[in-house]
XYZ file of C-alpha atoms in Angstrom:
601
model
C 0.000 0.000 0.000
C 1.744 3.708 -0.773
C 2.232 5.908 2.336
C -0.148 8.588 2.757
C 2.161 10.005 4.921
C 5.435 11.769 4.637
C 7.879 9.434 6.915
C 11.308 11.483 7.854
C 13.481 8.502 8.966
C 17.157 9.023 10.611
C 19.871 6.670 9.876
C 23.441 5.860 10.309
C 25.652 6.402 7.200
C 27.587 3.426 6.934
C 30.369 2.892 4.194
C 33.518 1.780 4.026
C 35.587 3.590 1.572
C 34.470 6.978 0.259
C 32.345 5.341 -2.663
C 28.852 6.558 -1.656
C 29.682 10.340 -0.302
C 28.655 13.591 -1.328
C 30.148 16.609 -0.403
C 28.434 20.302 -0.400
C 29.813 23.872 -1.487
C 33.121 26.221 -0.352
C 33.301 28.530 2.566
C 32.474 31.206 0.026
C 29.327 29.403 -1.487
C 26.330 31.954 -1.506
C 23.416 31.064 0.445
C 20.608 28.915 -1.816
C 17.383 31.245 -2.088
C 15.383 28.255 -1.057
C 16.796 26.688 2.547
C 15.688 23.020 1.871
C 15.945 21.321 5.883
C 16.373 17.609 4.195
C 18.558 18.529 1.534
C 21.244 20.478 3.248
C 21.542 18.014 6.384
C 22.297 15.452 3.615
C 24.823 17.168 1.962
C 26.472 18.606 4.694
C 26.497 15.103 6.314
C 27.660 13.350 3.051
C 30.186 16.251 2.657
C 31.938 15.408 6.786
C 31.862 11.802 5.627
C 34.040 12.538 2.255
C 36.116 14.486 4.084
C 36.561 11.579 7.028
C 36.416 8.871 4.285
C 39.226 10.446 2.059
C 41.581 11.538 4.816
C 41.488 8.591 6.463
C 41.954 5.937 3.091
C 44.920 8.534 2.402
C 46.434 7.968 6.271
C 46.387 4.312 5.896
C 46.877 3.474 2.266
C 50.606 3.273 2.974
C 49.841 1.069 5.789
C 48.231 -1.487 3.250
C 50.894 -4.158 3.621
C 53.945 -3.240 5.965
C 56.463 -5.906 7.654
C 56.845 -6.634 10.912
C 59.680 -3.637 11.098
C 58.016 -0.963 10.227
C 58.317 1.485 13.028
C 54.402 2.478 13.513
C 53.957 -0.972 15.469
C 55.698 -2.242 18.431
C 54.895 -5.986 18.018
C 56.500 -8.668 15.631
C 54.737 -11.354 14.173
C 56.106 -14.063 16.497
C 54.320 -12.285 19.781
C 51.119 -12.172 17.602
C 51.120 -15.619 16.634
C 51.949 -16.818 20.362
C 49.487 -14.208 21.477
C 46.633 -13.916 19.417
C 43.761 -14.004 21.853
C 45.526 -11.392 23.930
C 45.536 -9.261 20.888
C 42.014 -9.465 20.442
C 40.741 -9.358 24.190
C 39.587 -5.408 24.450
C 40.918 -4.756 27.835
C 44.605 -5.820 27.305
C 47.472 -3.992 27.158
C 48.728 -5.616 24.040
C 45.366 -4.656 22.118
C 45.371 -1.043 23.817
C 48.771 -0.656 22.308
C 47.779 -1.582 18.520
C 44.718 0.923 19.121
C 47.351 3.639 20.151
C 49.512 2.641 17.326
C 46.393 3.050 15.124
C 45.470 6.490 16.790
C 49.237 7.835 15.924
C 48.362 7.188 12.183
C 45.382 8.925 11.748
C 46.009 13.019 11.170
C 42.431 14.449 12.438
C 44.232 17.913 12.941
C 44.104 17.791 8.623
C 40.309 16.306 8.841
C 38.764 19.076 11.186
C 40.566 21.681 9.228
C 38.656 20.344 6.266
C 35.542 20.234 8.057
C 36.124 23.828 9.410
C 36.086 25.245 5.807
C 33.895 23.290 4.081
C 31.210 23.121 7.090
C 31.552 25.555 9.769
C 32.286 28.373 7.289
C 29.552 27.524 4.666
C 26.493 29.779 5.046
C 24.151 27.270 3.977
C 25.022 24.976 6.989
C 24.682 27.214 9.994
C 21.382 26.480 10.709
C 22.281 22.853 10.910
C 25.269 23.645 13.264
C 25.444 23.175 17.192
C 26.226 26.407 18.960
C 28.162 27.166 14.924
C 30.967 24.796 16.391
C 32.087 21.698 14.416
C 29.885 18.728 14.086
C 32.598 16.168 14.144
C 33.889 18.236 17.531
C 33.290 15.129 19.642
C 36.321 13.434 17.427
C 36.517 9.976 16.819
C 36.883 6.087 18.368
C 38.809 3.092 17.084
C 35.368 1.137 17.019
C 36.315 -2.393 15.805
C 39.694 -4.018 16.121
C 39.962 -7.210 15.217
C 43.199 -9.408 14.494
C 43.657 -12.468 12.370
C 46.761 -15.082 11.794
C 47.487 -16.530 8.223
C 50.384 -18.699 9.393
C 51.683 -20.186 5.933
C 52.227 -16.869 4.730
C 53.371 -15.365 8.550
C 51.328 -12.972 8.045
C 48.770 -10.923 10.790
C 45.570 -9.100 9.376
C 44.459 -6.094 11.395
C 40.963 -5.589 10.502
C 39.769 -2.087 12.064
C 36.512 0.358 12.263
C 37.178 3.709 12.696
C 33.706 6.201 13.625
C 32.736 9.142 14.316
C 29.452 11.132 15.474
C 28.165 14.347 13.695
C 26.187 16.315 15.331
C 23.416 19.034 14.112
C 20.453 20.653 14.669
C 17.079 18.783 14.001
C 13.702 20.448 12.333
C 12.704 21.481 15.887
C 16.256 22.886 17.104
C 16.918 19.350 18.850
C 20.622 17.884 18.934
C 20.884 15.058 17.193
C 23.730 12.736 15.869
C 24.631 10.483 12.903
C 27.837 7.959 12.229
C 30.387 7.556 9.932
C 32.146 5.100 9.520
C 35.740 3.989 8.039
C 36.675 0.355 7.497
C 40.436 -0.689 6.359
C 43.231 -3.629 7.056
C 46.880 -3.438 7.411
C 48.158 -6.511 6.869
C 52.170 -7.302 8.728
C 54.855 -9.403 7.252
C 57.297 -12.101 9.237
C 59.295 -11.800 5.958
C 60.249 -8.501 4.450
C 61.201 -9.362 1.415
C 57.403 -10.963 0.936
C 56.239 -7.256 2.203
C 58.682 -5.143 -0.720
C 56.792 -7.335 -3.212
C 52.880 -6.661 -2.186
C 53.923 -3.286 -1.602
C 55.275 -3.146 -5.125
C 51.899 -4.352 -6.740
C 49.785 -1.975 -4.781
C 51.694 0.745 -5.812
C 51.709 0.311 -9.164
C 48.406 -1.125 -9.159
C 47.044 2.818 -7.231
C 49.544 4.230 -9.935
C 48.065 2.933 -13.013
C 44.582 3.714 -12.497
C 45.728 7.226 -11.025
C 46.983 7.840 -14.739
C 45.478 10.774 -16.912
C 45.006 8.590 -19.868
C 43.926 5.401 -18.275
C 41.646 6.692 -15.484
C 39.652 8.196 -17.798
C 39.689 5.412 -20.832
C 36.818 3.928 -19.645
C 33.466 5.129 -21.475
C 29.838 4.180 -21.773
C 27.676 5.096 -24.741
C 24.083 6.154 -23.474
C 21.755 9.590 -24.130
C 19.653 8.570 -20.942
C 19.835 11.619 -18.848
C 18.596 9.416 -16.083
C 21.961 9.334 -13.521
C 20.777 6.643 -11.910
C 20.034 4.271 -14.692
C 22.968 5.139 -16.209
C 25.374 4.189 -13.333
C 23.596 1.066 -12.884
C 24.645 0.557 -16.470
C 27.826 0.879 -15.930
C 28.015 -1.014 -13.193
C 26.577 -3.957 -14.757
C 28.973 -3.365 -17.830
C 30.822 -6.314 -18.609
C 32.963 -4.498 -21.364
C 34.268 -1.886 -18.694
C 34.982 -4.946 -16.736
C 36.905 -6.312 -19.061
C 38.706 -3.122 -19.284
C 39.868 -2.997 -15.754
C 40.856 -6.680 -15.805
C 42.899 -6.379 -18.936
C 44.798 -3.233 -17.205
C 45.301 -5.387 -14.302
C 46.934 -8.268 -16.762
C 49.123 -5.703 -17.291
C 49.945 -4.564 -13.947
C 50.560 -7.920 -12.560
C 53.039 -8.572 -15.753
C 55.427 -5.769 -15.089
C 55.584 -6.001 -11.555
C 54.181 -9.301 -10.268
C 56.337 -11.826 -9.007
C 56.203 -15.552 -9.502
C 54.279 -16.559 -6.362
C 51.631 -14.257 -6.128
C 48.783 -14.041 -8.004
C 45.590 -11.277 -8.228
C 42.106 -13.023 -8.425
C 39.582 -10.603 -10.190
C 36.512 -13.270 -10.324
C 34.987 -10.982 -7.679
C 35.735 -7.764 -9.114
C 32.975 -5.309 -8.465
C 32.753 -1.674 -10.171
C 30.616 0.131 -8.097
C 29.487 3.991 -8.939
C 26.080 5.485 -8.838
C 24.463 8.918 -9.711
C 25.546 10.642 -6.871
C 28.907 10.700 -7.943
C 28.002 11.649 -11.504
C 28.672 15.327 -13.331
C 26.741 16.256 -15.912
C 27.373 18.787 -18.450
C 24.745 21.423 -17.733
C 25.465 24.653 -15.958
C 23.864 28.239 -15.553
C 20.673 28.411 -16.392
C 18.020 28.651 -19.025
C 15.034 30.462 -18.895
C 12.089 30.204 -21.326
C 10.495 33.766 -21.873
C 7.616 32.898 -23.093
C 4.258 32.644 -20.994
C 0.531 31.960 -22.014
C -2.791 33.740 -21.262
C -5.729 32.317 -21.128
C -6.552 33.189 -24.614
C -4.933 35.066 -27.633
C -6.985 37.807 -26.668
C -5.307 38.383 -23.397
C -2.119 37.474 -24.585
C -2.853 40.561 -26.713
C -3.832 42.459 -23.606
C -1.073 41.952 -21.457
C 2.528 40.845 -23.477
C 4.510 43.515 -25.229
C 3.961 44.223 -28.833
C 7.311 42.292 -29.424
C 6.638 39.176 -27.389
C 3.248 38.869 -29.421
C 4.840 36.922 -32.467
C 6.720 34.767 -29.840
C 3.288 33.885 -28.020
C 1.118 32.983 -31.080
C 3.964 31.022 -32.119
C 4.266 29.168 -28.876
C 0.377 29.051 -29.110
C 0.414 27.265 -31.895
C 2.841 24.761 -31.804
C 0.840 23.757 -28.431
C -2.656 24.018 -30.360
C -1.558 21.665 -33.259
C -1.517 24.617 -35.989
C 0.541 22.549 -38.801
C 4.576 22.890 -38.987
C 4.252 25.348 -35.789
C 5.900 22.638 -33.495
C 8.632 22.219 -35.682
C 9.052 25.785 -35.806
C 9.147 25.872 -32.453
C 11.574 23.794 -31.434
C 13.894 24.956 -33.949
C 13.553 28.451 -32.392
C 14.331 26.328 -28.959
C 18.016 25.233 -31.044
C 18.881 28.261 -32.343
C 21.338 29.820 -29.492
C 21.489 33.099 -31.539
C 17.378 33.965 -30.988
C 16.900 35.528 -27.610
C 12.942 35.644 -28.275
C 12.030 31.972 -26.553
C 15.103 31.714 -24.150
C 17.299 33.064 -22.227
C 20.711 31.236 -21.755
C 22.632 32.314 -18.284
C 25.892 30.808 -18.127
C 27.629 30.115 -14.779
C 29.669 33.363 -13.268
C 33.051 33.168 -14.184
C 32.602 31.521 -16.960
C 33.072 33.296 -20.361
C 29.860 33.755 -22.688
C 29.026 29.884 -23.835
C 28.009 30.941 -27.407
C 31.715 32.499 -27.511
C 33.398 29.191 -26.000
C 30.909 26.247 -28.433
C 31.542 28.578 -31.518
C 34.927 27.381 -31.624
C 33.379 23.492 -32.221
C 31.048 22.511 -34.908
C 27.450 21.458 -34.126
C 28.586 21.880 -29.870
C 25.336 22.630 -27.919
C 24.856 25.371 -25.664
C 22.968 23.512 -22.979
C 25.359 19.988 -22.896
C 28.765 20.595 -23.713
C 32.673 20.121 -22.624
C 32.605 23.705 -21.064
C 29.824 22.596 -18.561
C 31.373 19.719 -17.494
C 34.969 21.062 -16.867
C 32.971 23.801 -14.803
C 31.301 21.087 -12.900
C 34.130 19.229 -12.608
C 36.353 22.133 -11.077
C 33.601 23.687 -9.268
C 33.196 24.128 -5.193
C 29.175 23.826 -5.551
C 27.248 20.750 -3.900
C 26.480 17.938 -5.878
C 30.201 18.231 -7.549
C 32.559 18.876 -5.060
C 33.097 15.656 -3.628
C 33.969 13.648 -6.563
C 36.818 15.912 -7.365
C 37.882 16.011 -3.679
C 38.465 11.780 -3.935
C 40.162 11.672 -6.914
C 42.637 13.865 -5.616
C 42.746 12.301 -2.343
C 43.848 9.079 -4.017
C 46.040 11.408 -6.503
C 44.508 11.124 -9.669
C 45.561 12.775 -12.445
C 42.099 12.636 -14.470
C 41.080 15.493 -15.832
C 38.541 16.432 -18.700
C 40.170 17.160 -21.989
C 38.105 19.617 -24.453
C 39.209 17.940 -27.569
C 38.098 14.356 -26.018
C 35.234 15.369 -24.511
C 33.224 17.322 -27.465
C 31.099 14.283 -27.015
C 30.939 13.768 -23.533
C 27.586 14.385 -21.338
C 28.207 12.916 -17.745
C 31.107 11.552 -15.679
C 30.969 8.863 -13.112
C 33.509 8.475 -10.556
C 33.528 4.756 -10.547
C 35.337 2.219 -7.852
C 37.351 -1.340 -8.554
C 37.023 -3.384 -5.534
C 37.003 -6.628 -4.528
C 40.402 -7.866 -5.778
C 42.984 -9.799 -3.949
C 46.415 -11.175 -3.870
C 46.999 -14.549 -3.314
C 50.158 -15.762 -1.779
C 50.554 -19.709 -1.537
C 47.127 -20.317 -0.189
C 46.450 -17.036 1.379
C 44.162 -14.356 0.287
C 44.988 -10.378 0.910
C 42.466 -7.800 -0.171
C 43.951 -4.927 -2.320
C 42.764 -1.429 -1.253
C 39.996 0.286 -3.490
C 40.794 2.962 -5.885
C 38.618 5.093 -8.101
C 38.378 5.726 -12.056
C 36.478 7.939 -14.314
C 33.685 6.682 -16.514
C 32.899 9.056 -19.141
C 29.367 8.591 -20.576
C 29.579 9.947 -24.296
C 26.215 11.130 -26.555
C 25.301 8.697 -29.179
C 24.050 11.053 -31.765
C 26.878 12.521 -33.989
C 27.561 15.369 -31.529
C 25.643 17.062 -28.561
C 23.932 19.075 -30.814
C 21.887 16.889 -31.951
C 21.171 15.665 -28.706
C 19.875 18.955 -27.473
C 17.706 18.828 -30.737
C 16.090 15.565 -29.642
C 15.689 17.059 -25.504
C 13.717 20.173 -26.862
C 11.498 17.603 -29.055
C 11.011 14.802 -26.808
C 10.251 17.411 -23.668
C 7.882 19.243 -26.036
C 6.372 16.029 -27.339
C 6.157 13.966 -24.257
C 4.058 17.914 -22.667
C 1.743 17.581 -25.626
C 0.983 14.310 -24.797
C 0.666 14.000 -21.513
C -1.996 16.945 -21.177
C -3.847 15.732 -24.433
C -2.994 18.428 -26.825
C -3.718 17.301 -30.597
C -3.763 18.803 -34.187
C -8.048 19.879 -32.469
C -6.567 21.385 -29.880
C -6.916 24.828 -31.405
C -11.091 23.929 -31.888
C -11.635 22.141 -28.715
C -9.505 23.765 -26.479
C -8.611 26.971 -27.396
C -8.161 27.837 -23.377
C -5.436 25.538 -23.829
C -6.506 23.909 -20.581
C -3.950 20.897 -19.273
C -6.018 17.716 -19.177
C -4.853 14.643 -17.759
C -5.104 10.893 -17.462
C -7.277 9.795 -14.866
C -5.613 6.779 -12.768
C -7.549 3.903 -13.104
C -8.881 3.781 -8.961
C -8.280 7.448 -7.724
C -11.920 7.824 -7.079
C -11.226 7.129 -3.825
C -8.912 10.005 -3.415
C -11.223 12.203 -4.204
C -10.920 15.329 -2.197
C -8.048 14.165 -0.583
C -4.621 15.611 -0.433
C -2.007 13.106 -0.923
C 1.683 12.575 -1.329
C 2.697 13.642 -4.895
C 6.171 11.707 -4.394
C 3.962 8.565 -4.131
C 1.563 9.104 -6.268
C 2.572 11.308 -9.594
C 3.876 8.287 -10.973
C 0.337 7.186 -11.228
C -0.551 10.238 -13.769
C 2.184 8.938 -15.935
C 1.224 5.142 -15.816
C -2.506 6.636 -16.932
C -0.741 8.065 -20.304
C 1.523 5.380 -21.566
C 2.377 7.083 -24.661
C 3.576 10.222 -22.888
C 6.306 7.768 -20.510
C 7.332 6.120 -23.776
C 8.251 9.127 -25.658
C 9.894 10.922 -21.955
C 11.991 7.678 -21.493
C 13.384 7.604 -24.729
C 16.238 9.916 -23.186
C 15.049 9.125 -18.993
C 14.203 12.532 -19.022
C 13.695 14.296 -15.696
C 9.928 16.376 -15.245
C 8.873 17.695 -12.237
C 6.023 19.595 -11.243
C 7.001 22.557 -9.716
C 6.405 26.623 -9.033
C 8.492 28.934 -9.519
C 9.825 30.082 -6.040
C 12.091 32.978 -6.950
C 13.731 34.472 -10.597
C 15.255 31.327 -11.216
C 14.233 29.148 -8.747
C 11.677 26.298 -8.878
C 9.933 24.206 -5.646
C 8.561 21.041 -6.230
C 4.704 20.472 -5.350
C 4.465 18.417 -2.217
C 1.153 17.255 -2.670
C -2.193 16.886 -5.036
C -5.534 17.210 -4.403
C -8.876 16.562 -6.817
C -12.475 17.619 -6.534
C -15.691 15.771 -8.004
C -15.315 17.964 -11.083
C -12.347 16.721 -11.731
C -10.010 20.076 -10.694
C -6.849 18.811 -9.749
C -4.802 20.987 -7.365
C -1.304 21.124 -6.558
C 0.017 21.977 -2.596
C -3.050 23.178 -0.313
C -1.607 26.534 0.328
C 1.558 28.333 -1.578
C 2.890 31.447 0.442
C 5.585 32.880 -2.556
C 2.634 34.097 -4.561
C -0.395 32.371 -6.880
C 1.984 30.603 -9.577
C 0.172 28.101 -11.262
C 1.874 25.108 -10.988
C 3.938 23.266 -14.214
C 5.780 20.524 -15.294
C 9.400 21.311 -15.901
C 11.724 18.999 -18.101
C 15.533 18.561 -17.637
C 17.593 16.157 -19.266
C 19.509 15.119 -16.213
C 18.308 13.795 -12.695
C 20.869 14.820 -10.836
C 19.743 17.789 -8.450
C 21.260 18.132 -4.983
C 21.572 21.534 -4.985
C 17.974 22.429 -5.613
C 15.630 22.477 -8.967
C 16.769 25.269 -11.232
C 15.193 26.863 -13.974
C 17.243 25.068 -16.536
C 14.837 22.940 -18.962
C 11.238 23.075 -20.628
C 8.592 24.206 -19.339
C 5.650 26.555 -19.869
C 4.599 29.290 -17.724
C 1.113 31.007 -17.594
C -0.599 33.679 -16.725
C -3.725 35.824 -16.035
C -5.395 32.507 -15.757
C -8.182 31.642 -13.697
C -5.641 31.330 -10.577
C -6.270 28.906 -7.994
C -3.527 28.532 -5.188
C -5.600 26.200 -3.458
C -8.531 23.623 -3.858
C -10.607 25.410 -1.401
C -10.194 28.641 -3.406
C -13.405 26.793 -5.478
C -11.791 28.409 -8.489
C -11.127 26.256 -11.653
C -7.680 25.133 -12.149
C -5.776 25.318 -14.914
C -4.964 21.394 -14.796
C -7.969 18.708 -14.993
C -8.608 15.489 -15.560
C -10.282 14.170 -18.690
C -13.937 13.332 -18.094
């Protein structure tokens, strides 16, 4: 049964390497026009735990395989073998003394600097904040310690959980905490010799996927703008698995010894869409709004935005050849009478930058994504942070990226060594998987957003070539679901139940998911700003009404279309949509004023 009820659960984030972490803006980020509770607790808890996560994996990476004289432990592998249950009794001295040696390795002064910048000094978190101190200012505990003898080898595994509690401010002011979590070995040597050689595999193993040119050879053809169906692609990809196994051949035959060998039969690649940048940036803004009739568009639009309104009229109406029209007025970056194209400050003028390319579009290009890539803002900042906490060298390159929509920081894990009948786990690393347009060049695929957002509208509010007879009000009619009768004046969750609308108007999904497009319904909030309806509401007539009460002003509610689903740091005005006005408003259903949307009798 779906909830009828928003649930707002609280829950430990648990991971052990920094695979599933998102981190938020820079000390200098300007404060979002919209302060979203959910959404900024999340990133500015996803943003500690990349910071703890990458810190951490870089403070014991060189502790991966050390032998028993390496100066950071005090214990040799003889006194663990002949003492192994001291070792892993909590209240000894011998187990106190690996925790201590542990504790000396870790360099938290580097972490809560980190955490000072990118948290304490970041605008958008201070509300979340406890008295504006640090939330990881209760530091952290060696959690788990655990030790393990593989005596043919003479080796001793030291299997440890590191964690630590961040605290904030709850909805109602309450404190409140959530863990984090690190996980890692260090595995010690009798034999140092043995040591030099697993030491020499790592490195070259972190060193060759660390490479400009091979950490970003991996690549996934797809025009789904759907992040999360795409990384599920790729991680499901048996040719990019083939990939990393045929660069580990390679590893293993220029530095592996005779004696060890690396088992990949469990190798996992592992990314999802929260570690993905797109190529959009800025923001585009359509210009053109509807009245309730031609008449009134008359009445109220400037004499020059008239030709821009019938045209947009038209196309929605089903007046022959106006839809083409219209979209190709959508592709043309040189009109400014149906958009308005923002690019991101700092950033020179994008028409400037793609007019060096041929057939480059000015909504997904290479001069996005390097901006994304590079920048301090929300949803991007954390993937560049762990690929140079590992010391990557990836970078986006403008002459192999004219093609390029998305990029997926993407883990190998799940390999180990083995060593006579032994197994040793190598340490995770991180690649980049590029996901590249298959139309001839991302022009083309901007061609086929406008259409397929403009088509899959059309459709889904039953506009035809009789539009312009039947409807000349141009009034949005929907799909019915087939048992929402008994919802009927009832307000209930549109995150559960807008899904419904679509299943009602199968030809609409099919055309929408023939790129995953993103559409939301939404009002706009502020100049370029857009909220998200939070819940729906229909009367016997069949009214349909979005959010019981709006307090920014009486926008009527619309369905906005973006090519990618990515959006942590809050819906922008950066798609299709279409905006109307002097309507009959109706900012709620008790208002007993016809809405603009309806469902089909």
């Amino acid at each position: 049964m779906k909830k009828l009820l928003s649930i707002l659960a609280v829950s430990s984030i648990a991971v052990s390497t920094p695979l599933a972490t998102i981190a938020c803006g820079k000390n200098n980020e300007k404060p979002t026009d919209e302060w979203d509770f959910e959404k900024q607790k999340q990133l500015m808890l996803q943003l500690v735990n990349s910071i703890f996560q990458g810190n951490l994996k870089s403070d014991f990476d060189p502790f991966f395989y050390i032998d028993e004289n390496n100066p950071a432990f005090n214990h040799n592998y003889i006194e663990f073998a002949e003492n192994l249950a001291d070792f892993n009794d909590v209240t000894s001295a011998r187990h106190e003394s690996v925790k201590t040696s542990i504790s000396n390795l870790i360099n938290w002064d580097a972490i809560t600097k980190a955490v000072q910048t990118a948290i304490v000094e970041n605008v958008n978190f201070k509300q979340l904040l406890v008295n504006n101190q640090s939330p990881i200012k209760s530091g952290y505990e060696i959690s788990e310690l655990n030790f393990a003898l593989q005596p043919e080898s003479k080796t001793v595994i030291i299997d440890f959980e590191i964690t630590c509690d961040v605290s904030f401010k709850d909805k109602i002011g309450a404190i409140t905490f959530e863990a984090i979590r690190f996980n890692s070995k260090i595995t010690i040597f009798k034999e140092v010799d043995v040591a030099e050689e697993f030491n020499k595999i790592k490195t070259e193993y972190l060193n060759h996927f660390n490479d400009e040119i091979v950490s970003g050879s991996f690549t996934i053809k797809s025009d789904k703008g759907d992040l999360k169906q795409t990384s599920n692609t790729i991680n499901s990809d048996q040719n990019i698995k083939s990939q990393v196994k045929t660069n580990l051949v390679e590893i293993m035959n220029k530095v592996g010894p005779l004696g060890i060998n690396l088992l990949d039969a469990s190798l996992a690649i592992e990314t999802n869409d929260k570690l993905a940048v797109d190529s959009t940036a800025g923001e585009i803004q359509p210009l053109f709004s509807l009245a309730e009739s031609s008449e009134q568009d008359a009445a109220n639009a400037a004499p020059q935005h008239l030709p821009m309104r019938k045209l947009v009229r038209d196309a929605l109406s089903g007046v022959e050849g106006k839809s083409e029209e219209f979209i190709k007025g959508l592709l043309d970056y040189s009109s400014t009478s149906l958009l308005v194209r923002y690019s991101p400050s700092g950033l020179p003028s994008i028409g400037t930058l793609i007019g060096k390319h041929e057939k480059m579009s000015s909504v997904f290009n290479f001069y996005f994504l390097n901006w994304n890539y590079f920048s301090d803002g929300a949803q991007y900042k954390q993937i560049k942070l762990a690929m140079d906490s590992q010391e990557s060298n990836f970078k986006p390159n403008v002459e192999r990226d004219e093609k390029t929509i998305a990029l997926f920081r993407t883990e190998i894990s799940n390999l180990q060594l083995e060593y006579g009948n032994d197994k040793f786990d190598l340490p995770t690393t991180s690649i980049m998987v590029r996901q590249e347009t298959l139309k001839a060049n991302t022009l083309e695929l901007e061609e086929q957003f406008w259409s397929d957002s403009f088509y899959t509208f059309k459709k889904l509010v039953n506009f035809d070539e009789n539009t312009q007879f039947s409807n000349p009000s141009l009034q949005y009619h929907l799909n019915k679901p087939t048992g929402w009768d008994q919802y009927e004046n009832q307000e209930i969750p549109a995150d559960d139940y807008f899904d419904d609308i679509w299943a009602a108007n199968p030809e609409a999904s099919a055309i929408r998911d023939n790129l995953s497009l993103t559409a939301v319904m939404a009002r706009r909030s502020s100049a370029l700003k857009l909220t998200p309806i939070t819940t729906i509401k229909f009367n016997e007539k069949g009214g349909i009404y979005f959010d019981p009460y709006y307090s920014g002003g009486r926008e009527i509610p619309m369905l906005h279309f973006t090519l990618f689903s990515n959006d942590m740091s809050g819906l922008k005005m950066n798609g299709l949509y279409f905006n109307r006005d002097t309507y009959k408003f109706a900012s709620s259903w008790t208002d007993n004023v016809e809405s603009i949307w309806q469902f089909n009798k």
